[in-house]
Amino acid sequence: MHSHRQGTSLLHLDASASGRGDSVTRRLTARYADIWRGLHGPAGYRYRDLAAQPVPLVSPAFVSLGIRVERHGTVPLPKVAELAEGPAEEHEWALTLPLITELRAAGTVLMGVPMYNFSVPASLKAWIDRVTFPGAFLDDGTGDRLLRRTKVVVVTARGGCYAPGTPREDFDFQTPYLRAYFTDLGVAPGNLHFVHAEMTRAADVPALARFTPLAADSLAAARTAVSDLAGERAGRTPR
Ligand SMILES: Cc1cc2nc3c(=O)[nH]c(=O)nc-3n(C[C@H](O)[C@H](O)[C@H](O)COP(=O)(O)O)c2cc1C
């Protein structure tokens, strides 16, 4: 039943507003996906382009359905539809349930995440807000966290550099945010991986020109890290 959690399914999300030719994160996640499909075959691969096909922002009906579900305690996913009142809430649930099902089924979640204004793209935030429905990632019987064996690989790209010890370290609201989010959702810290491509705009921004070698090194290291992560077994059992 949990065979999908042993590395045979991959949910690949991209959020860059740029296309494949111009996007560092899209190229890096594509590399991961290619290696992964080479090892596991195409059957368990799912792709979602959050920038090209945005997830609708949550609406009043999404919120009211969520509050009703919270008042009932932990509601099994198939029973949420019974609590929906009226067409607006039914519509919201129809938009939401497939995204939740997709995330729950994933052995590995791979995300391409550009830094936009020190944080994540709005397209990714829209997915996060919708998929994080009350109780959706808890076992309704035991209360166990369903994503504790899920491997999450976040590939970021930043125009500048936010590495530890750099002047802009404290401006990184992307990595700490995603770490807090996925940990709180139940992903084991040992199954959560970040790969950063820093200084991606060094070749474009004259003030950053001196960092061009740093950018090249960071990208090379990111490529290696992506290949290594794609080649390893998914979802280690947390301690
Ligand atoms: C809307 C927007 C906002 C951005 N904000 C930042 C930022 O706050 N800090 C930064 O270092 N780079 C910023 N950048 C640069 C991107 O992080 C950089 O170009 C990165 O490579 C984008 O990922 P991609 O190559 O996968 O599209 C921004 C780019 C865009 C388009």
Coordinates of C-alpha atoms and ligand atoms in Angstrom, one line a residue:
M1 CA 0.0 0.0 0.0
H2 CA 2.9 2.3 0.8
S3 CA 5.0 1.2 -2.1
H4 CA 4.6 4.6 -3.7
R5 CA 6.5 6.0 -0.7
Q6 CA 9.6 3.9 -1.5
G7 CA 10.7 6.2 -4.3
T8 CA 8.5 5.2 -7.2
S9 CA 6.6 8.4 -7.4
L10 CA 7.8 11.9 -8.0
L11 CA 5.7 15.1 -7.9
H12 CA 7.7 17.8 -9.8
L13 CA 6.6 21.4 -9.3
D14 CA 8.1 24.5 -11.0
A15 CA 7.3 28.1 -10.0
S16 CA 9.6 30.2 -12.1
A17 CA 7.9 32.9 -14.2
S18 CA 10.6 32.3 -16.8
G19 CA 10.6 29.5 -19.4
R20 CA 13.0 26.6 -19.5
G21 CA 15.6 28.5 -21.5
D22 CA 15.9 31.4 -19.0
S23 CA 15.2 29.6 -15.7
V24 CA 17.9 28.2 -13.5
T25 CA 15.5 26.3 -11.3
R26 CA 13.6 24.8 -14.3
R27 CA 16.9 23.5 -15.7
L28 CA 18.0 22.0 -12.4
T29 CA 14.6 20.4 -11.6
A30 CA 14.5 19.0 -15.2
R31 CA 17.9 17.4 -14.6
Y32 CA 16.6 15.8 -11.4
A33 CA 13.5 14.5 -13.2
D34 CA 15.5 13.1 -16.1
I35 CA 17.8 11.1 -13.7
W36 CA 14.8 10.0 -11.6
R37 CA 12.9 8.8 -14.7
G38 CA 16.0 7.0 -15.9
L39 CA 16.1 5.1 -12.6
H40 CA 12.4 4.5 -11.9
G41 CA 10.6 4.8 -15.3
P42 CA 8.0 7.4 -16.3
A43 CA 4.9 5.8 -14.6
G44 CA 5.2 7.5 -11.2
Y45 CA 6.1 10.9 -12.6
R46 CA 3.7 13.9 -12.1
Y47 CA 4.4 17.4 -13.3
R48 CA 2.8 20.7 -12.3
D49 CA 3.8 24.1 -13.7
L50 CA 2.5 26.5 -11.0
A51 CA 3.5 29.6 -13.0
A52 CA 2.0 28.6 -16.3
Q53 CA -1.1 27.1 -14.8
P54 CA -1.6 28.9 -11.5
V55 CA -3.6 27.4 -8.7
P56 CA -6.5 29.8 -7.9
L57 CA -6.1 31.9 -4.8
V58 CA -8.2 30.6 -1.9
S59 CA -11.6 32.2 -1.7
P60 CA -14.1 32.9 1.2
A61 CA -15.8 29.5 0.5
F62 CA -12.4 27.7 0.9
V63 CA -12.0 29.4 4.3
S64 CA -15.5 28.7 5.5
L65 CA -15.3 25.0 4.5
G66 CA -11.9 24.8 6.3
I67 CA -13.3 26.3 9.4
R68 CA -16.3 23.9 9.4
V69 CA -13.9 20.9 9.0
E70 CA -11.8 22.2 11.9
R71 CA -14.9 22.3 14.1
H72 CA -15.4 18.6 13.4
G73 CA -11.9 17.6 14.5
T74 CA -10.0 15.4 12.1
V75 CA -12.3 14.6 9.1
P76 CA -11.3 11.8 6.6
L77 CA -10.7 13.3 3.2
P78 CA -13.6 11.5 1.5
K79 CA -16.0 12.9 4.1
V80 CA -15.0 16.6 3.6
A81 CA -17.3 16.8 0.6
E82 CA -20.3 15.9 2.8
L83 CA -19.5 19.1 4.9
A84 CA -19.4 21.4 1.9
E85 CA -22.4 23.8 1.9
G86 CA -23.5 25.1 -1.5
P87 CA -21.8 25.3 -4.9
A88 CA -19.1 27.7 -4.0
E89 CA -17.7 25.4 -1.3
E90 CA -18.2 22.4 -3.5
H91 CA -16.2 24.1 -6.2
E92 CA -13.4 25.0 -3.8
W93 CA -13.1 21.4 -2.7
A94 CA -13.1 20.2 -6.2
L95 CA -10.1 22.5 -6.9
T96 CA -8.4 21.4 -3.7
L97 CA -8.8 17.6 -3.3
P98 CA -6.8 16.6 -6.4
L99 CA -3.8 18.7 -5.2
I100 CA -3.9 17.2 -1.7
T101 CA -4.2 13.7 -3.2
E102 CA -1.3 14.3 -5.5
L103 CA 0.9 15.5 -2.6
R104 CA -0.1 12.6 -0.3
A105 CA 0.7 10.1 -3.0
A106 CA 4.2 11.5 -3.7
G107 CA 7.3 9.6 -2.5
T108 CA 9.3 12.6 -3.5
V109 CA 8.3 16.2 -4.0
L110 CA 10.7 18.2 -6.2
M111 CA 10.2 22.0 -6.2
G112 CA 11.9 24.6 -8.4
V113 CA 11.7 27.8 -6.3
P114 CA 13.1 31.1 -7.5
M115 CA 13.7 33.8 -4.9
Y116 CA 11.2 36.6 -5.6
N117 CA 11.5 39.6 -3.3
F118 CA 13.3 37.6 -0.6
S119 CA 10.6 35.0 -0.5
V120 CA 8.8 32.4 -2.7
P121 CA 6.9 33.2 -5.9
A122 CA 3.2 34.0 -5.4
S123 CA 2.4 31.0 -7.6
L124 CA 4.0 28.6 -5.1
K125 CA 2.3 30.4 -2.2
A126 CA -1.1 29.9 -3.9
W127 CA -0.4 26.2 -4.1
I128 CA 0.7 26.1 -0.4
D129 CA -2.3 28.0 0.8
R130 CA -4.7 25.7 -1.0
V131 CA -3.1 22.4 -0.3
T132 CA -2.7 23.0 3.4
F133 CA -6.3 22.2 4.2
P134 CA -7.1 21.3 7.9
G135 CA -6.1 17.7 8.7
A136 CA -5.3 16.9 5.1
F137 CA -1.8 15.4 6.0
L138 CA -2.8 13.6 9.2
D139 CA -4.0 10.0 9.4
D140 CA -7.6 10.4 10.5
G141 CA -7.4 7.3 12.7
T142 CA -4.0 7.6 14.4
G143 CA -3.3 11.3 13.9
D144 CA 0.1 10.3 12.4
R145 CA 1.8 12.7 10.0
L146 CA 1.3 11.2 6.6
L147 CA 4.4 13.0 5.0
R148 CA 7.0 11.8 7.6
R149 CA 8.6 9.5 5.0
T150 CA 8.2 11.9 2.0
K151 CA 11.4 13.2 0.6
V152 CA 11.2 16.9 -0.3
V153 CA 13.9 18.5 -2.6
V154 CA 13.7 22.3 -2.9
V155 CA 15.9 23.8 -5.6
T156 CA 16.3 27.5 -5.3
A157 CA 17.9 30.2 -7.5
R158 CA 18.7 33.7 -6.3
G159 CA 20.0 36.7 -8.2
G160 CA 22.2 37.6 -5.2
C161 CA 23.8 35.4 -2.5
Y162 CA 22.2 34.5 0.8
A163 CA 24.7 31.9 2.0
P164 CA 25.6 31.7 5.7
G165 CA 28.1 34.5 6.6
T166 CA 27.2 36.7 3.6
P167 CA 25.8 40.3 4.2
R168 CA 22.4 39.3 2.9
E169 CA 22.0 36.1 4.9
D170 CA 19.2 37.7 7.0
F171 CA 17.2 38.6 3.9
D172 CA 16.5 35.0 3.0
F173 CA 12.8 34.5 3.8
Q174 CA 12.6 31.7 1.3
T175 CA 14.6 28.8 2.9
P176 CA 13.6 29.4 6.5
Y177 CA 10.0 29.7 5.4
L178 CA 9.9 26.5 3.4
R179 CA 11.9 24.7 6.1
A180 CA 9.3 25.8 8.8
Y181 CA 6.4 25.0 6.4
F182 CA 7.4 21.4 5.5
T183 CA 8.6 20.5 9.0
D184 CA 5.3 21.7 10.4
L185 CA 3.5 19.7 7.7
G186 CA 5.2 16.6 9.1
V187 CA 8.2 16.1 6.7
A188 CA 11.1 14.7 8.7
P189 CA 14.0 17.2 8.9
G190 CA 16.3 14.5 7.5
N191 CA 14.1 14.1 4.4
L192 CA 14.1 17.8 3.6
H193 CA 16.8 18.9 1.2
F194 CA 17.7 22.4 -0.1
V195 CA 19.9 23.0 -3.2
H196 CA 20.8 26.7 -3.9
A197 CA 22.0 28.3 -7.0
E198 CA 23.4 31.7 -5.8
M199 CA 24.2 34.9 -7.8
T200 CA 22.3 33.8 -10.9
R201 CA 22.1 37.5 -12.1
A202 CA 25.9 38.1 -11.7
A203 CA 26.4 38.1 -15.5
D204 CA 23.4 40.6 -16.0
V205 CA 23.9 43.1 -13.2
P206 CA 27.0 45.2 -13.6
A207 CA 27.4 45.7 -9.8
L208 CA 27.5 41.9 -9.4
A209 CA 29.9 41.3 -12.3
R210 CA 32.8 40.4 -9.9
F211 CA 30.7 37.5 -8.5
T212 CA 30.5 35.8 -11.9
P213 CA 33.0 33.0 -10.8
L214 CA 31.0 32.5 -7.6
A215 CA 27.8 32.1 -9.6
A216 CA 29.5 29.5 -11.9
D217 CA 30.8 27.6 -8.8
S218 CA 27.4 27.7 -7.1
L219 CA 25.7 26.4 -10.3
A220 CA 28.2 23.6 -10.7
A221 CA 27.7 22.6 -7.0
A222 CA 23.9 22.8 -7.4
R223 CA 24.1 20.5 -10.5
T224 CA 26.1 17.9 -8.6
A225 CA 23.8 18.1 -5.5
V226 CA 20.7 17.7 -7.7
S227 CA 22.3 14.6 -9.5
D228 CA 23.3 13.1 -6.1
L229 CA 19.8 13.6 -4.6
A230 CA 18.1 12.2 -7.7
G231 CA 20.2 9.1 -7.6
E232 CA 19.6 8.2 -4.0
R233 CA 16.7 6.3 -2.5
A234 CA 13.7 8.4 -1.5
G235 CA 12.1 8.7 1.8
R236 CA 14.4 7.4 4.5
T237 CA 12.5 6.3 7.6
P238 CA 12.9 9.0 10.2
R239 CA 14.3 8.1 13.6
Ligands
LIG1 C1 9.9 39.2 -9.6 C2 11.4 38.9 -9.3 C3 11.8 39.2 -8.0 C4 13.1 38.9 -7.6 N1 13.6 39.1 -6.4 C5 14.8 38.8 -6.0 C6 15.3 39.0 -4.7 O1 14.6 39.4 -3.8 N2 16.6 38.6 -4.4 C7 17.4 38.1 -5.3 O2 18.5 37.7 -5.0 N3 17.0 37.9 -6.6 C8 15.7 38.2 -7.0 N4 15.3 38.0 -8.2 C9 16.2 37.3 -9.2 C10 15.9 35.8 -9.2 O3 15.9 35.2 -7.9 C11 16.9 35.1 -10.1 O4 16.8 35.6 -11.4 C12 16.6 33.6 -10.2 O5 17.6 32.9 -11.0 C13 15.2 33.3 -10.7 O6 15.0 31.9 -10.8 P1 14.8 31.2 -12.3 O7 16.2 31.4 -12.9 O8 14.5 29.8 -12.0 O9 13.7 31.9 -13.0 C14 14.0 38.3 -8.6 C15 13.5 38.0 -9.9 C16 12.2 38.4 -10.2 C17 11.8 38.1 -11.6

